[in-house]
Coordinates of C-alpha atoms in Angstrom, one line a residue:
M16 CA -97.9 -27.3 52.8
N17 CA -96.0 -29.3 55.5
I18 CA -96.1 -32.8 56.8
S19 CA -98.8 -32.0 59.4
E20 CA -101.2 -30.7 56.7
I21 CA -100.5 -33.6 54.4
A22 CA -101.3 -36.0 57.3
R23 CA -104.5 -34.1 58.1
Q24 CA -105.7 -34.3 54.4
A25 CA -104.8 -38.0 54.1
G26 CA -106.3 -38.9 57.4
V27 CA -103.1 -40.5 58.7
S28 CA -100.4 -39.7 61.2
K29 CA -97.3 -37.6 60.6
A30 CA -95.2 -40.7 61.1
T31 CA -97.0 -42.4 58.2
V32 CA -96.4 -39.5 55.9
S33 CA -92.7 -39.5 57.0
N34 CA -92.5 -43.2 56.2
V35 CA -93.8 -42.6 52.7
I36 CA -91.4 -39.7 52.1
N37 CA -88.4 -41.7 53.3
G38 CA -89.3 -44.9 51.4
K39 CA -90.2 -47.0 54.4
L40 CA -93.0 -48.6 52.5
S41 CA -93.2 -51.9 54.4
K42 CA -94.9 -50.0 57.2
V43 CA -97.5 -48.5 54.9
S44 CA -100.4 -50.1 53.0
E45 CA -100.5 -49.7 49.2
E46 CA -103.7 -47.7 49.4
T47 CA -102.4 -45.3 52.0
R48 CA -99.1 -44.8 50.1
E49 CA -101.0 -43.9 47.0
R50 CA -103.2 -41.4 48.8
V51 CA -100.3 -39.7 50.5
E52 CA -98.2 -39.6 47.3
K53 CA -101.2 -38.1 45.4
I54 CA -101.5 -35.3 48.0
I55 CA -97.8 -34.6 47.9
K56 CA -97.7 -34.5 44.1
E57 CA -100.8 -32.2 43.9
A58 CA -99.4 -29.8 46.5
G59 CA -95.9 -29.8 44.9
Y60 CA -94.4 -30.6 48.3
K61 CA -90.6 -30.8 48.4
P62 CA -89.0 -32.3 51.5
N63 CA -86.2 -30.5 53.2
V64 CA -83.2 -32.6 52.1
M65 CA -80.9 -31.2 54.7
A66 CA -83.4 -31.9 57.5
R67 CA -84.0 -35.4 56.3
S68 CA -80.2 -36.0 56.2
L69 CA -79.8 -34.9 59.7
V70 CA -82.7 -37.1 60.9
K71 CA -81.5 -40.2 59.0
K72 CA -77.8 -39.4 59.6
E73 CA -77.1 -39.6 55.9
S74 CA -76.0 -37.0 53.3
R75 CA -77.4 -38.7 50.1
L76 CA -73.9 -37.9 48.6
I77 CA -71.7 -40.4 46.8
G78 CA -68.1 -39.5 46.1
V79 CA -66.4 -40.4 42.9
V80 CA -62.6 -40.1 42.9
V81 CA -60.6 -39.8 39.7
P82 CA -56.9 -40.2 40.6
Y83 CA -53.6 -39.3 39.0
L84 CA -54.6 -36.0 37.4
G85 CA -52.4 -32.9 37.8
R86 CA -53.8 -29.5 38.8
D87 CA -54.1 -28.3 35.2
E88 CA -55.2 -31.6 33.6
D89 CA -58.8 -32.1 32.4
F90 CA -60.4 -35.5 33.1
F91 CA -62.5 -35.1 29.9
A92 CA -59.2 -35.3 27.9
N93 CA -59.7 -39.1 28.3
P94 CA -63.1 -40.1 27.0
Y95 CA -63.0 -43.2 29.1
N96 CA -63.4 -41.1 32.3
A97 CA -66.3 -39.2 30.8
H98 CA -68.2 -42.4 29.9
I99 CA -67.6 -44.3 33.2
I100 CA -68.5 -41.2 35.3
A101 CA -71.7 -40.7 33.2
A102 CA -72.7 -44.3 33.8
L103 CA -72.0 -44.0 37.6
E104 CA -73.9 -40.7 37.8
K105 CA -76.9 -42.2 36.1
Y106 CA -77.0 -45.1 38.5
I107 CA -76.5 -42.8 41.6
R108 CA -79.3 -40.5 40.3
R109 CA -81.7 -43.4 39.8
N110 CA -81.2 -44.2 43.5
E111 CA -82.0 -40.6 44.5
Y112 CA -78.5 -39.8 45.6
Y113 CA -76.1 -37.1 44.4
L114 CA -72.7 -37.5 42.9
M115 CA -69.8 -35.5 44.2
L116 CA -66.8 -35.6 41.8
R117 CA -63.1 -35.0 42.8
C118 CA -60.0 -35.3 40.6
V119 CA -56.7 -35.7 42.5
G120 CA -53.1 -36.3 41.8
D121 CA -52.6 -38.7 44.7
P122 CA -55.8 -40.6 45.7
R123 CA -54.7 -40.4 49.3
E124 CA -55.3 -36.6 49.1
I125 CA -59.0 -37.3 49.2
V126 CA -59.2 -38.9 52.6
P127 CA -59.7 -35.7 54.7
L128 CA -62.1 -34.3 52.1
L129 CA -64.4 -37.4 52.1
S130 CA -64.6 -37.1 55.9
S131 CA -65.6 -33.4 55.8
W132 CA -68.1 -34.0 53.0
N133 CA -69.8 -36.7 55.1
V134 CA -70.5 -38.8 52.0
D135 CA -72.4 -42.0 52.4
G136 CA -70.1 -44.0 50.2
A137 CA -67.5 -43.6 47.4
F138 CA -66.1 -45.0 44.2
F139 CA -62.4 -44.9 43.4
L140 CA -61.3 -45.3 39.8
G141 CA -58.1 -47.3 39.0
I142 CA -56.1 -47.1 42.3
Y143 CA -52.6 -48.7 42.6
K144 CA -52.3 -51.6 45.1
D145 CA -50.0 -49.9 47.5
E146 CA -52.5 -47.0 48.1
V147 CA -55.5 -49.2 48.7
S148 CA -54.7 -50.2 52.2
Q149 CA -54.0 -46.7 53.3
I150 CA -57.3 -45.4 51.9
K151 CA -59.2 -48.3 53.5
S152 CA -57.6 -47.8 56.9
Q153 CA -58.5 -44.1 57.0
I154 CA -62.0 -43.9 55.6
D155 CA -64.8 -45.5 57.5
I156 CA -67.5 -45.6 54.8
P157 CA -68.5 -48.1 52.1
I158 CA -66.0 -48.0 49.2
V159 CA -66.1 -49.7 45.8
F160 CA -62.9 -49.7 43.6
L161 CA -63.0 -49.9 39.9
D162 CA -60.2 -51.4 37.7
T163 CA -58.0 -51.9 40.8
Y164 CA -55.7 -54.8 41.3
A165 CA -55.1 -55.3 45.0
P166 CA -55.1 -59.0 45.9
G167 CA -55.4 -59.7 49.6
E168 CA -56.9 -56.3 50.5
N169 CA -60.4 -57.6 51.0
I170 CA -62.1 -54.9 48.9
V171 CA -64.9 -54.8 46.4
N172 CA -63.4 -54.3 43.0
I173 CA -65.3 -54.2 39.7
G174 CA -63.2 -54.5 36.5
I175 CA -62.9 -56.3 33.2
E176 CA -60.8 -59.2 32.0
D177 CA -57.8 -57.1 31.1
Y178 CA -55.5 -60.1 30.5
R179 CA -58.1 -61.5 28.1
G180 CA -58.5 -58.1 26.4
G181 CA -54.8 -57.9 25.6
Y182 CA -54.8 -61.5 24.5
L183 CA -57.8 -61.0 22.2
S184 CA -56.2 -57.8 20.7
A185 CA -53.1 -59.7 19.6
R186 CA -55.0 -62.9 18.5
Y187 CA -57.4 -60.8 16.4
L188 CA -54.5 -59.1 14.5
I189 CA -52.7 -62.4 14.1
S190 CA -55.9 -64.0 12.7
K191 CA -55.9 -61.4 10.0
G192 CA -52.4 -62.3 8.9
H193 CA -50.4 -59.7 10.8
S194 CA -47.1 -60.8 12.2
K195 CA -45.2 -57.4 12.4
I196 CA -47.1 -55.7 15.2
A197 CA -46.4 -52.6 17.3
L198 CA -47.9 -52.1 20.8
V199 CA -48.7 -48.5 21.9
T200 CA -49.3 -48.4 25.7
P201 CA -48.7 -46.3 28.8
D202 CA -45.8 -47.4 31.1
I203 CA -46.2 -51.1 32.0
S204 CA -43.9 -51.2 35.0
S205 CA -46.6 -51.1 37.7
E206 CA -49.0 -53.9 38.5
G207 CA -52.5 -53.2 37.3
V208 CA -54.7 -52.8 34.3
I209 CA -52.0 -52.0 31.7
K210 CA -49.6 -54.7 33.0
E211 CA -52.4 -57.3 32.7
R212 CA -53.3 -56.2 29.1
Y213 CA -49.6 -56.4 28.2
R214 CA -49.2 -59.9 29.7
G215 CA -52.2 -61.1 27.6
F216 CA -50.9 -59.5 24.4
S217 CA -47.4 -60.9 24.9
D218 CA -48.6 -64.4 25.7
A219 CA -50.8 -64.4 22.6
C220 CA -47.8 -63.4 20.4
K221 CA -45.7 -66.1 22.0
E222 CA -48.3 -68.8 21.5
A223 CA -48.5 -67.9 17.8
G224 CA -44.8 -67.8 17.3
I225 CA -44.9 -64.1 16.5
P226 CA -41.7 -62.2 17.4
F227 CA -42.4 -59.5 20.0
K228 CA -39.6 -57.6 21.7
K229 CA -39.2 -54.4 23.7
G230 CA -38.4 -52.6 20.5
N231 CA -42.0 -53.2 19.4
I232 CA -43.4 -51.2 22.3
Y233 CA -44.1 -47.5 22.1
N234 CA -44.9 -45.8 25.4
T235 CA -47.3 -42.9 25.5
E236 CA -49.5 -41.0 27.9
S237 CA -53.2 -41.7 27.5
T238 CA -53.9 -38.4 25.7
Y239 CA -54.6 -37.6 22.1
P240 CA -51.7 -35.2 21.4
S241 CA -49.2 -37.7 22.9
A242 CA -50.6 -40.5 20.8
V243 CA -50.4 -38.3 17.6
T244 CA -46.7 -38.0 18.2
V245 CA -46.3 -41.7 18.7
G246 CA -48.1 -42.3 15.4
Q247 CA -45.6 -40.1 13.7
D248 CA -42.7 -41.9 15.4
I249 CA -44.0 -45.2 14.1
A250 CA -44.4 -43.9 10.6
F251 CA -40.8 -42.6 10.5
G252 CA -39.3 -45.4 12.6
G253 CA -38.8 -47.9 9.8
G254 CA -40.3 -50.8 11.8
D255 CA -42.0 -52.3 8.8
Y256 CA -45.1 -52.9 10.9
T257 CA -48.4 -53.9 9.3
A258 CA -50.5 -53.4 12.5
I259 CA -50.6 -51.4 15.7
A260 CA -52.4 -52.4 18.9
C261 CA -53.4 -49.6 21.3
M262 CA -54.3 -50.1 24.9
S263 CA -57.0 -47.5 24.8
D264 CA -59.2 -45.9 22.2
I265 CA -58.1 -42.4 22.8
V266 CA -54.6 -43.5 22.0
A267 CA -55.7 -45.3 18.9
F268 CA -57.5 -42.1 17.7
G269 CA -54.2 -40.1 18.1
V270 CA -52.1 -42.8 16.5
I271 CA -54.3 -42.9 13.4
E272 CA -54.1 -39.1 13.1
G273 CA -50.3 -39.2 13.4
L274 CA -50.1 -41.9 10.7
K275 CA -52.4 -39.9 8.5
Q276 CA -50.2 -36.8 8.8
C277 CA -47.3 -38.9 7.5
G278 CA -49.3 -40.2 4.5
I279 CA -50.0 -43.6 6.0
R280 CA -53.6 -44.7 5.4
V281 CA -55.6 -46.9 7.9
P282 CA -56.3 -49.7 7.2
Y283 CA -54.8 -49.9 3.7
D284 CA -51.2 -49.2 4.7
M285 CA -51.5 -49.9 8.5
S286 CA -54.1 -51.7 10.6
V287 CA -55.0 -50.3 14.1
I288 CA -57.1 -51.8 16.9
G289 CA -58.1 -49.9 20.0
F290 CA -59.4 -50.8 23.5
D291 CA -62.6 -49.8 25.4
N292 CA -65.0 -49.6 22.5
L293 CA -66.0 -46.0 23.2
P294 CA -69.0 -44.7 21.3
D295 CA -66.6 -42.4 19.6
C296 CA -65.2 -45.4 17.6
E297 CA -68.3 -45.1 15.4
F298 CA -67.5 -41.5 14.5
M299 CA -64.0 -42.2 13.3
T300 CA -63.0 -42.6 9.6
P301 CA -62.4 -45.5 9.3
K302 CA -64.6 -46.7 12.2
L303 CA -62.3 -48.2 14.9
T304 CA -62.1 -51.9 15.7
S305 CA -61.8 -52.2 19.4
V306 CA -61.8 -54.5 22.4
A307 CA -65.1 -53.8 24.0
Q308 CA -66.2 -53.2 27.6
D309 CA -69.7 -52.3 28.9
F310 CA -69.7 -49.1 31.0
E311 CA -73.3 -49.6 32.1
W312 CA -72.5 -53.1 33.3
K313 CA -69.5 -51.9 35.3
A314 CA -71.5 -49.0 36.9
K315 CA -74.4 -51.2 37.8
K316 CA -72.2 -53.9 39.4
A317 CA -70.3 -51.3 41.3
G318 CA -73.4 -49.4 42.4
D319 CA -75.2 -52.6 43.5
Y320 CA -72.3 -53.5 45.8
L321 CA -72.0 -49.9 47.2
F322 CA -75.7 -49.5 47.9
K323 CA -76.0 -52.9 49.5
M324 CA -73.2 -51.9 51.9
I325 CA -74.8 -48.6 52.6
E326 CA -78.3 -50.0 53.2
E327 CA -77.3 -53.1 55.1
K328 CA -74.4 -51.4 57.0
T329 CA -72.1 -54.2 56.2
Q330 CA -68.7 -54.7 54.5
L331 CA -68.4 -57.0 51.4
V332 CA -65.5 -58.5 49.6
A333 CA -65.7 -59.2 45.8
D334 CA -63.7 -59.1 42.7
E335 CA -65.9 -59.2 39.6
K336 CA -64.5 -59.0 36.1
Q337 CA -66.6 -58.3 33.0
H338 CA -66.3 -60.7 30.1
I339 CA -65.1 -58.8 27.0
R340 CA -64.9 -59.2 23.2
V341 CA -63.6 -57.6 20.0
V342 CA -66.0 -55.4 18.1
E343 CA -64.9 -55.5 14.4
R344 CA -65.3 -52.4 12.3
Q345 CA -63.1 -51.0 9.5
S346 CA -59.6 -50.2 10.9
V347 CA -58.0 -53.6 10.5
R348 CA -57.3 -55.1 7.0
A349 CA -57.0 -58.8 6.5
L350 CA -53.7 -59.8 4.9
T351 CA -54.8 -63.3 4.3
E352 CA -58.1 -64.6 2.8

């Protein structure tokens, strides 16, 4: 079965069949569309994707770039990556495109690859500001950045209220009577997601008159084994803390395990709050209280912008941040009634 045979059976031109196949439905009546689609379905006809791409000058490929991963690192080691990529893939698939994933150490490494892949657009996850302008200047395709702080760069960025998230994390613990709080976080020297969360956390402590110094900060990589070690360090550090705030759930999971190995029970001896509200929070014992973000919302917003740029062949500028909240479970104990 080919387009000519479909056209003959439907009593229409080959151009009409092509319009139906390629989604140009404004040029086809509803009755004709249904007749053509019925013949296509009954015949099991599958269009030649490569041929369509050549004709329409599109690849139907969307690149997703995960940065700052070494050659031997596994992006699944951080569940956040798995969940946001899954949400993006679902959105891309619904639009009948295909996801092409690449993990890189330096996001600028991807520039020549994206050109050779001939992708129609790309998502970049969590890029630092000084690399955004270089990527933009060298890639002439629609790009949407996620969780990227690059003021003045005229990009589309979709993120969350990171400052508010850090603020809520501290305020929640303080509202439960905690005043001796440790913060477990990746390095906060660079501008971006972690710096904003730290600023919010620090400001909340200052407003409440809660002492918070550099000695209260424990740095860790966003990996489970590294966080387990930090949990052990806090247990043996003699800081007299009653609560720990973690800047990601995967770190909170590791910290809880490290505390447990040292005989410290959560939440009876130590309270812990995470960040991201991964589905895995429900599988923990105790279930993890966490600052929540919505992966589906983020993927849909990012996808809507990307496909609008692809379809309308235009450039957009936007910086949308998702409103977030604390999801209360069992890992934080109230010290005051």
